[in-house]
Amino acid sequence: MSALAVSPESPSRRSSVESTSSAAERLKWRNHPPVTSPGVEHSNPFEDHMHGQDLFSSSSDNDVSGNTSDEKAGDTEKNESGHRDQEKSKQRKRRHEANDMAKLQGVERELDELRNLSWRERIRHFTWTWFCMTMATGGIANVLYTVPFRFRGLYALGCLFFILNMVLFLFNVIMISLRFYWFPKTFKASFLHPTESLFIPAAVISFGTILINISQYGVDRTGFWLEKTMSILYWTDCGLAICFSIGIYLIMWSTQTFTISQMMPVWIFPAYPLLIIGPHAGNLAPKISDPNKALCIILSGYVIQGIGFLVSLMIYSAFIYRLMTQKLPKEALRPGMFISVGPSGFTIAGIVTMGQQLPQVVPKDFMGEGMGELAGKVGMICANFMGLWLWGLALWFFLVSVGAHWSCMRRGKMDFAMTWYSFVFPNTALTTATFAIARALDRNRPIQYVGCAMTIMLVITWLLVFGMMFRAVKIHQVLWPQKQEDRTEGGWKQQSAEEQRRRRYEDGMDGTEEGRARGWSMSRTFSRRGRPGADARRMGWGLRGVTSRNS
């Protein structure tokens, strides 16, 4: 036999033939650090095995008188070793399956706990975004009041939405108070959360919307007491709007770090309380009997409305830059794009309505001796032209937001969230602005018709979103862990240990068939990570491919 031939009984011969021992030896070589000897060329050990097989084959061809009894003994030893390895592999497989089943049962128990979550636990996730519902409902009442074509029952329908809005506002106050009473840590957490904190001003906006509705539907139909009360509440609303706007922005800038890739129009939301002061002043000033008080209300409305719009305008630029560099937001976040319609819409409705009241309330010597009448008329004309200018901007943002939702509606990839009320509230501002522009242009009929069509669409949209909200509560899309604006995100961690335990079941593990399938997959993944041969198998897969190609 040649000196280079390999004996059938040698370990290298058996390791190249037997699958189990070969895998073990490959793992040994794979994990062993590279060792080199002086004067010896370092080579791939698996290539040596392959060369050994080739050399043995050639030597057996040349030497047909080899020891057949030794070969038979080697075959018998191989068969016994193969049986033992098969038994061991079967035992390991049964143990792994038992571990997988135990993990899956643990996941199922956790999912059962989530499926049986009590209403008290669900109230824990009643966030500030629920006040978007009252914002939208009050906005519908505001639109119905400004419809120019009056008919029997329209006032009653507006009153219905107005009363419903007050009931829903009381419901929201009670529910969020229960959340903070039962879970006190969530109060501070709601102010520090990167998303939920943005919606805290929604409560102030809802309060201001109710005051606007009272000015529209109640002041001129009751006594002097309500007029005086509403004057006081107007200044209270101004103070709340300024304090909350500045306060929320300061908290955000002190505790959070935002990047341009995360930019959404929801960053404008803390400025929204300022944006409804102008419409509030425009609706209240005509109901005030004292012209001096009415003038003070109008002037303060111009100042605060200007603050809100200019702050929003600066954030507009960041939003446009984000769209230019990061493309459109994800489907679930696109309803927030309609928030960009609100600043221009509310500013139009405010300045045009206030400008139309200026000639009736300015004194004779306003802005100069004998200049009162001229100042009032010039102010009204400037307000009308500024309203026309901003109306085009609001329409542009509205069309961009609608176009961004085309792919979402076509593929049906949007899950319900309370931010769906963004389909309603900012567009109520655009509708009231459309009616204000029609009045400024001497009751332009085509523009009034456009506003009426938008009103019908808004009412239908509100009904759809309101119905979807009840469905979402039933199927656990809202009032559920990790499903709303209080979920863990952006490095922000929830304060409660219970919330951190629930965080493991994010993204669909809610008791559905799909959720259980993901739970099974997760349990198998975790079990594989603990197996001692898992990494060896992963490394061996690529190795087998190399070995087969070399063979």
XYZ file of C-alpha atoms in Angstrom:
551
model
C 0.000 0.000 0.000
C 1.191 3.481 -0.740
C 2.614 5.538 2.089
C 0.070 8.258 1.456
C -2.896 5.913 1.687
C -5.174 6.199 4.693
C -6.112 3.092 6.648
C -9.809 2.213 6.835
C -9.556 2.117 10.612
C -8.016 5.539 10.935
C -10.070 8.315 12.674
C -9.906 10.520 9.644
C -11.515 7.775 7.557
C -14.384 7.342 9.953
C -14.872 11.092 10.518
C -15.204 11.636 6.790
C -17.821 8.918 6.455
C -19.894 9.017 9.625
C -22.227 12.012 9.655
C -22.453 12.555 13.409
C -18.779 12.296 14.302
C -17.919 14.262 11.156
C -20.169 17.114 12.310
C -18.559 17.044 15.756
C -15.092 17.172 14.286
C -16.059 19.979 11.910
C -17.374 21.941 14.896
C -14.132 21.257 16.763
C -12.057 22.587 13.882
C -14.429 25.505 13.324
C -14.319 26.756 16.927
C -10.619 26.047 17.515
C -8.362 29.087 17.162
C -5.976 28.932 14.226
C -2.717 27.137 15.139
C 0.278 27.129 12.851
C 3.490 25.130 13.140
C 6.876 26.345 11.843
C 7.530 25.139 8.376
C 4.081 23.649 7.934
C 1.582 25.287 5.605
C -1.750 25.944 7.315
C -4.561 24.399 5.268
C -8.258 23.694 5.560
C -8.736 20.439 7.512
C -11.903 19.602 5.591
C -9.989 19.720 2.340
C -7.525 17.246 3.872
C -10.414 14.909 4.589
C -11.543 15.115 1.038
C -8.027 14.410 -0.198
C -7.933 11.449 2.172
C -11.054 10.025 0.599
C -9.649 10.420 -2.891
C -6.314 8.848 -1.970
C -7.993 5.932 -0.259
C -10.155 5.291 -3.260
C -7.192 5.281 -5.600
C -5.160 3.001 -3.344
C -8.015 0.545 -2.996
C -8.216 0.353 -6.744
C -4.527 -0.452 -7.003
C -4.491 -2.860 -4.047
C -7.516 -5.146 -4.386
C -6.068 -7.595 -1.859
C -6.882 -5.314 1.153
C -7.979 -6.714 4.481
C -11.713 -7.375 4.001
C -12.194 -8.621 7.556
C -10.961 -5.290 8.925
C -13.388 -3.470 6.633
C -16.287 -5.590 7.891
C -15.327 -4.862 11.483
C -15.202 -1.160 10.698
C -18.642 -1.318 9.090
C -20.092 -3.076 12.150
C -18.576 -0.460 14.434
C -19.986 2.281 12.229
C -23.495 0.792 12.343
C -23.456 0.509 16.127
C -22.172 4.052 16.462
C -24.857 5.269 14.047
C -27.621 3.589 16.098
C -26.350 5.176 19.282
C -26.202 8.592 17.646
C -29.746 8.204 16.312
C -31.041 7.331 19.777
C -29.274 10.330 21.276
C -30.653 12.625 18.598
C -34.176 11.317 19.198
C -33.847 11.930 22.937
C -32.561 15.456 22.331
C -35.440 16.111 19.940
C -37.998 14.916 22.535
C -36.438 17.127 25.201
C -36.458 20.152 22.880
C -40.094 19.542 21.939
C -41.004 19.324 25.614
C -39.201 22.621 26.280
C -40.934 24.230 23.316
C -44.324 23.052 24.555
C -43.618 24.386 28.050
C -42.613 27.754 26.630
C -45.679 27.826 24.412
C -47.925 27.017 27.366
C -46.320 29.900 29.262
C -46.990 32.241 26.335
C -50.582 31.004 26.154
C -51.077 31.680 29.857
C -49.786 35.239 29.405
C -52.065 35.737 26.405
C -55.028 34.451 28.429
C -54.260 37.074 31.050
C -54.231 39.772 28.375
C -57.462 38.487 26.815
C -59.118 38.656 30.221
C -57.781 42.132 31.020
C -60.173 43.938 33.352
C -61.759 47.259 32.503
C -59.771 48.872 35.270
C -56.576 47.737 33.558
C -57.890 48.957 30.242
C -58.640 52.399 31.680
C -54.931 52.588 32.424
C -54.488 53.187 28.676
C -57.100 55.944 28.386
C -54.795 58.604 26.944
C -55.137 62.289 26.183
C -55.851 61.454 22.544
C -59.462 60.678 23.501
C -60.020 64.432 23.647
C -59.572 64.414 19.861
C -63.091 62.943 19.822
C -64.535 66.013 21.572
C -62.507 68.329 19.365
C -64.054 66.761 16.269
C -67.591 66.692 17.702
C -67.445 70.346 18.698
C -65.995 71.167 15.287
C -69.039 69.594 13.604
C -71.345 71.761 15.739
C -69.278 74.812 14.725
C -69.577 73.964 11.014
C -73.347 73.407 11.213
C -73.749 76.843 12.802
C -71.881 78.571 9.939
C -73.771 76.873 7.055
C -75.256 79.787 5.053
C -78.287 77.885 3.716
C -80.497 77.526 6.769
C -83.403 75.115 6.888
C -85.735 73.757 9.527
C -83.903 71.409 11.846
C -80.365 72.575 11.075
C -80.138 74.566 14.309
C -81.480 71.588 16.266
C -78.919 69.293 14.624
C -76.146 71.675 15.601
C -77.466 71.793 19.172
C -77.476 67.979 19.212
C -73.783 67.837 18.375
C -73.111 70.635 20.866
C -74.827 68.789 23.737
C -73.252 65.482 22.727
C -69.864 67.158 22.771
C -70.352 68.333 26.363
C -71.420 64.823 27.416
C -68.381 63.279 25.729
C -66.097 65.885 27.296
C -67.443 65.032 30.751
C -66.932 61.335 29.968
C -63.318 61.964 28.972
C -62.631 63.984 32.120
C -64.038 61.231 34.343
C -62.165 58.435 32.565
C -58.766 60.122 32.527
C -59.246 61.161 36.166
C -59.882 57.520 37.059
C -56.719 56.556 35.194
C -54.618 59.011 37.175
C -56.363 58.103 40.460
C -55.908 54.334 40.102
C -52.458 54.552 38.487
C -50.827 57.754 39.813
C -47.514 57.144 38.024
C -49.207 57.502 34.652
C -49.872 61.208 35.275
C -46.205 62.163 35.212
C -45.513 59.593 32.505
C -48.121 61.196 30.222
C -46.226 64.511 30.386
C -42.877 62.874 29.659
C -43.971 60.490 26.901
C -42.691 61.622 23.476
C -46.084 61.145 21.773
C -48.804 61.309 24.415
C -47.486 64.607 25.776
C -48.182 66.224 22.391
C -51.902 65.523 22.818
C -52.311 67.052 26.288
C -53.439 70.372 24.718
C -56.361 68.454 23.158
C -58.178 68.870 26.491
C -57.711 72.660 26.333
C -58.777 72.712 22.681
C -61.926 70.731 23.542
C -62.720 73.198 26.325
C -62.233 76.128 23.944
C -64.416 74.456 21.308
C -67.230 74.108 23.870
C -66.898 77.818 24.677
C -67.169 78.643 20.963
C -70.337 76.542 20.715
C -71.831 78.271 23.770
C -71.108 81.646 22.169
C -72.798 80.481 18.974
C -75.842 78.655 20.307
C -76.464 80.273 23.686
C -75.324 83.854 24.256
C -77.875 85.751 22.172
C -80.740 83.473 23.350
C -80.294 83.993 27.093
C -79.862 86.896 29.473
C -76.987 89.234 30.168
C -75.531 86.807 32.713
C -74.297 84.391 30.050
C -72.741 87.215 28.041
C -70.738 88.355 31.068
C -69.841 84.781 31.975
C -68.591 84.079 28.476
C -66.462 87.233 28.536
C -64.717 85.956 31.665
C -64.357 82.455 30.219
C -62.840 83.912 27.054
C -59.965 85.455 28.987
C -59.629 82.205 30.940
C -59.341 80.333 27.653
C -56.646 82.762 26.481
C -54.619 82.173 29.648
C -54.952 78.379 29.412
C -53.950 78.400 25.746
C -50.793 80.422 26.378
C -49.768 78.457 29.479
C -50.325 75.022 27.961
C -48.704 75.905 24.666
C -45.544 77.266 26.264
C -45.524 74.642 29.019
C -45.829 71.603 26.741
C -43.148 72.873 24.390
C -40.793 73.559 27.306
C -41.350 70.046 28.695
C -40.699 68.548 25.266
C -37.547 70.571 24.706
C -36.267 69.712 28.195
C -36.939 65.972 28.240
C -37.093 64.717 24.640
C -34.795 64.608 21.642
C -36.451 64.648 18.230
C -34.931 64.150 14.803
C -36.116 65.381 11.446
C -36.894 61.796 10.400
C -39.523 61.645 13.180
C -41.144 64.960 12.247
C -44.925 64.963 11.915
C -47.497 67.783 11.893
C -48.509 66.585 15.364
C -45.615 68.766 16.560
C -47.949 71.678 15.808
C -50.517 70.349 18.282
C -49.260 72.279 21.356
C -49.891 75.461 19.351
C -53.488 74.482 18.528
C -54.993 76.077 21.699
C -53.682 79.400 20.394
C -55.199 78.786 16.967
C -58.795 78.591 18.186
C -58.651 81.900 20.075
C -59.262 83.867 16.871
C -62.456 81.948 15.944
C -63.568 82.225 19.569
C -63.113 86.002 19.513
C -64.803 86.274 16.110
C -67.910 84.423 17.349
C -68.106 86.117 20.753
C -67.443 89.744 19.767
C -70.753 90.236 17.858
C -72.648 89.005 20.960
C -71.008 91.535 23.345
C -73.132 94.628 23.920
C -70.225 96.887 25.005
C -68.184 97.952 21.904
C -65.031 98.623 23.930
C -65.073 95.126 25.410
C -65.760 93.691 21.981
C -62.789 95.613 20.536
C -60.498 94.313 23.303
C -61.616 90.781 22.519
C -60.927 91.245 18.792
C -57.481 92.783 19.307
C -56.443 90.043 21.731
C -57.748 87.486 19.245
C -55.514 88.930 16.516
C -52.445 88.864 18.770
C -52.868 85.289 20.027
C -53.943 83.984 16.628
C -50.819 85.498 15.125
C -48.631 83.748 17.703
C -50.223 80.381 16.992
C -50.021 80.697 13.222
C -46.429 81.929 13.113
C -45.246 79.137 15.424
C -47.094 76.642 13.225
C -45.585 78.206 10.099
C -42.080 77.588 11.401
C -42.942 73.953 12.105
C -44.463 73.730 8.600
C -40.981 74.248 7.169
C -39.611 71.320 9.182
C -42.466 69.138 7.942
C -41.764 69.996 4.302
C -38.060 69.281 4.828
C -38.939 65.926 6.384
C -41.078 64.998 3.376
C -38.281 65.978 1.004
C -35.665 63.859 2.798
C -37.620 60.936 4.324
C -40.617 60.417 1.989
C -44.167 59.996 3.309
C -44.781 58.763 6.872
C -45.930 55.234 7.626
C -49.554 54.368 6.896
C -50.551 54.368 10.572
C -49.204 57.925 11.015
C -50.639 59.538 7.895
C -53.954 60.701 9.428
C -51.825 63.194 11.362
C -50.952 64.900 8.086
C -54.382 66.562 8.145
C -53.255 68.470 11.236
C -51.304 70.670 8.817
C -54.634 71.943 7.437
C -55.747 73.350 10.795
C -53.413 76.341 11.347
C -54.338 78.033 8.072
C -58.015 77.079 8.351
C -58.523 78.402 11.888
C -56.536 81.548 11.097
C -58.748 82.294 8.082
C -61.946 81.749 10.056
C -60.633 83.908 12.894
C -59.182 86.939 11.102
C -61.964 87.209 8.499
C -64.721 86.960 11.120
C -62.982 89.456 13.415
C -62.226 91.788 10.495
C -65.869 91.907 9.507
C -66.726 93.111 13.037
C -64.081 95.836 13.216
C -66.082 98.649 11.528
C -68.911 98.172 14.082
C -66.767 98.290 17.234
C -63.876 100.712 16.587
C -64.231 104.148 18.222
C -64.102 107.376 16.239
C -60.465 108.182 17.097
C -59.081 104.650 16.800
C -55.426 104.744 15.593
C -55.528 108.522 15.198
C -57.888 111.425 15.446
C -60.870 110.785 13.192
C -59.281 107.622 11.814
C -61.631 105.112 13.422
C -63.940 104.508 10.466
C -61.075 104.262 7.990
C -59.069 101.971 10.269
C -62.035 99.638 10.614
C -62.599 99.394 6.868
C -58.908 98.979 6.059
C -58.637 96.292 8.720
C -61.581 94.416 7.206
C -60.107 94.591 3.684
C -56.664 93.431 4.846
C -58.250 90.549 6.777
C -60.207 89.453 3.694
C -57.156 89.450 1.424
C -55.035 87.670 4.021
C -57.801 85.099 4.358
C -57.785 84.498 0.595
C -54.033 84.004 0.662
C -54.134 81.482 3.500
C -57.176 79.715 2.063
C -55.070 78.585 -0.883
C -52.394 77.280 1.520
C -54.999 75.311 3.501
C -56.407 73.783 0.323
C -52.906 72.802 -0.810
C -52.169 70.966 2.453
C -55.607 69.334 2.303
C -55.003 67.951 -1.198
C -51.504 66.731 -0.248
C -52.926 64.907 2.787
C -55.702 63.312 0.726
C -53.221 62.174 -1.914
C -50.967 60.647 0.739
C -53.849 58.404 1.872
C -54.582 57.012 -1.591
C -52.199 54.080 -1.240
C -53.457 53.396 2.295
C -57.077 53.179 1.160
C -56.170 51.051 -1.843
C -54.253 48.480 0.222
C -56.294 48.786 3.427
C -53.242 48.982 5.694
C -54.523 51.330 8.392
C -55.468 50.201 11.889
C -57.770 52.430 13.914
C -56.308 54.940 16.336
C -57.837 57.938 18.071
C -55.813 60.128 15.721
C -58.361 59.172 13.035
C -60.350 62.150 14.336
C -57.734 64.189 12.464
C -59.852 63.357 9.420
C -62.537 65.598 10.966
C -61.311 68.356 13.266
C -58.703 70.131 11.053
C -61.077 69.892 8.108
C -63.840 71.590 10.110
C -61.461 74.566 10.200
C -61.121 74.441 6.402
C -64.913 74.275 6.003
C -65.609 77.239 8.282
C -62.809 79.105 6.497
C -64.522 78.379 3.167
C -67.785 79.880 4.438
C -65.860 82.899 5.789
C -64.228 83.476 2.382
C -67.646 83.227 0.738
C -68.957 85.959 3.067
C -65.899 88.117 2.377
C -66.565 87.843 -1.371
C -70.140 89.081 -1.066
C -71.665 85.626 -0.403
C -70.116 83.901 -3.385
C -72.464 81.022 -4.268
C -69.997 78.540 -5.819
C -67.749 78.761 -2.766
C -70.784 78.304 -0.507
C -71.740 75.163 -2.434
C -68.222 73.804 -1.979
C -68.496 74.462 1.748
C -71.861 72.682 1.943
C -70.433 69.623 0.160
C -67.545 69.576 2.594
C -70.011 69.788 5.494
C -71.872 66.687 4.310
C -68.610 64.785 3.899
C -67.480 65.842 7.370
C -70.658 64.578 9.035
C -70.375 61.230 7.222
C -66.689 60.952 8.152
C -67.457 61.710 11.794
C -70.112 58.973 11.866
C -67.682 56.453 10.335
C -64.844 57.300 12.706
C -67.193 57.281 15.713
C -68.456 53.822 14.744
C -64.933 52.533 14.117
C -63.969 53.717 17.593
C -66.515 51.361 19.219
C -65.304 48.517 17.020
C -61.687 49.256 17.982
C -62.549 49.099 21.685
C -64.212 45.721 21.140
C -61.340 44.145 19.185
C -58.650 45.647 21.469
C -57.157 48.157 19.049
C -57.547 50.896 21.672
C -57.600 50.813 25.479
C -55.039 48.021 25.302
C -51.344 47.649 26.208
C -48.929 48.875 23.541
C -51.772 49.879 21.237
C -52.039 53.636 21.745
C -49.953 56.734 22.236
C -48.706 55.570 25.668
C -46.755 52.641 24.208
C -43.025 52.240 24.631
C -41.143 54.064 21.886
C -38.131 56.202 21.118
C -36.129 54.997 24.113
C -38.894 56.024 26.500
C -39.589 53.272 29.040
C -42.816 52.909 30.963
C -42.565 53.305 34.692
C -44.623 50.300 35.710
C -43.143 46.806 35.897
C -46.486 45.455 34.761
C -46.316 47.571 31.637
C -42.820 46.323 30.912
C -44.080 42.747 31.162
C -46.802 43.498 28.647
C -44.318 45.107 26.286
C -43.192 41.614 25.263
C -46.511 41.052 23.545
C -46.348 44.065 21.260
C -47.308 43.899 17.580
C -50.265 41.587 17.413
C -49.926 39.029 20.243
C -53.492 39.738 21.328
C -55.049 36.291 21.380
C -55.845 35.992 17.677
C -54.729 33.088 15.513
C -52.017 35.247 14.011
C -50.883 36.313 17.467
C -50.666 32.695 18.682
C -48.660 31.776 15.595
C -46.211 34.559 16.358
C -46.062 33.372 19.966
C -45.212 29.834 18.821
C -42.519 31.160 16.493
C -41.081 33.316 19.271
C -41.003 30.415 21.730
C -39.192 28.187 19.224
C -36.687 30.963 18.535
C -35.930 31.379 22.227
C -35.635 27.625 22.705
C -33.174 27.302 19.815
C -30.979 29.962 21.330
C -30.515 27.819 24.409
C -29.561 24.619 22.556
C -25.860 23.768 22.712
C -25.720 22.582 19.090
C -27.728 25.412 17.548
C -24.742 27.551 16.667
C -22.905 24.448 15.461
C -25.712 23.582 13.078
C -25.872 27.107 11.743
C -22.145 27.128 11.125
C -22.216 23.599 9.728
C -24.826 24.476 7.077
C -22.473 26.778 5.235
C -19.671 24.295 5.789
C -21.572 21.444 4.197
C -22.065 23.588 1.122
C -18.329 24.208 0.880
C -17.584 20.506 1.406
C -20.085 19.400 -1.212
C -18.695 21.838 -3.756
C -15.176 20.625 -3.102
C -16.292 17.008 -3.490
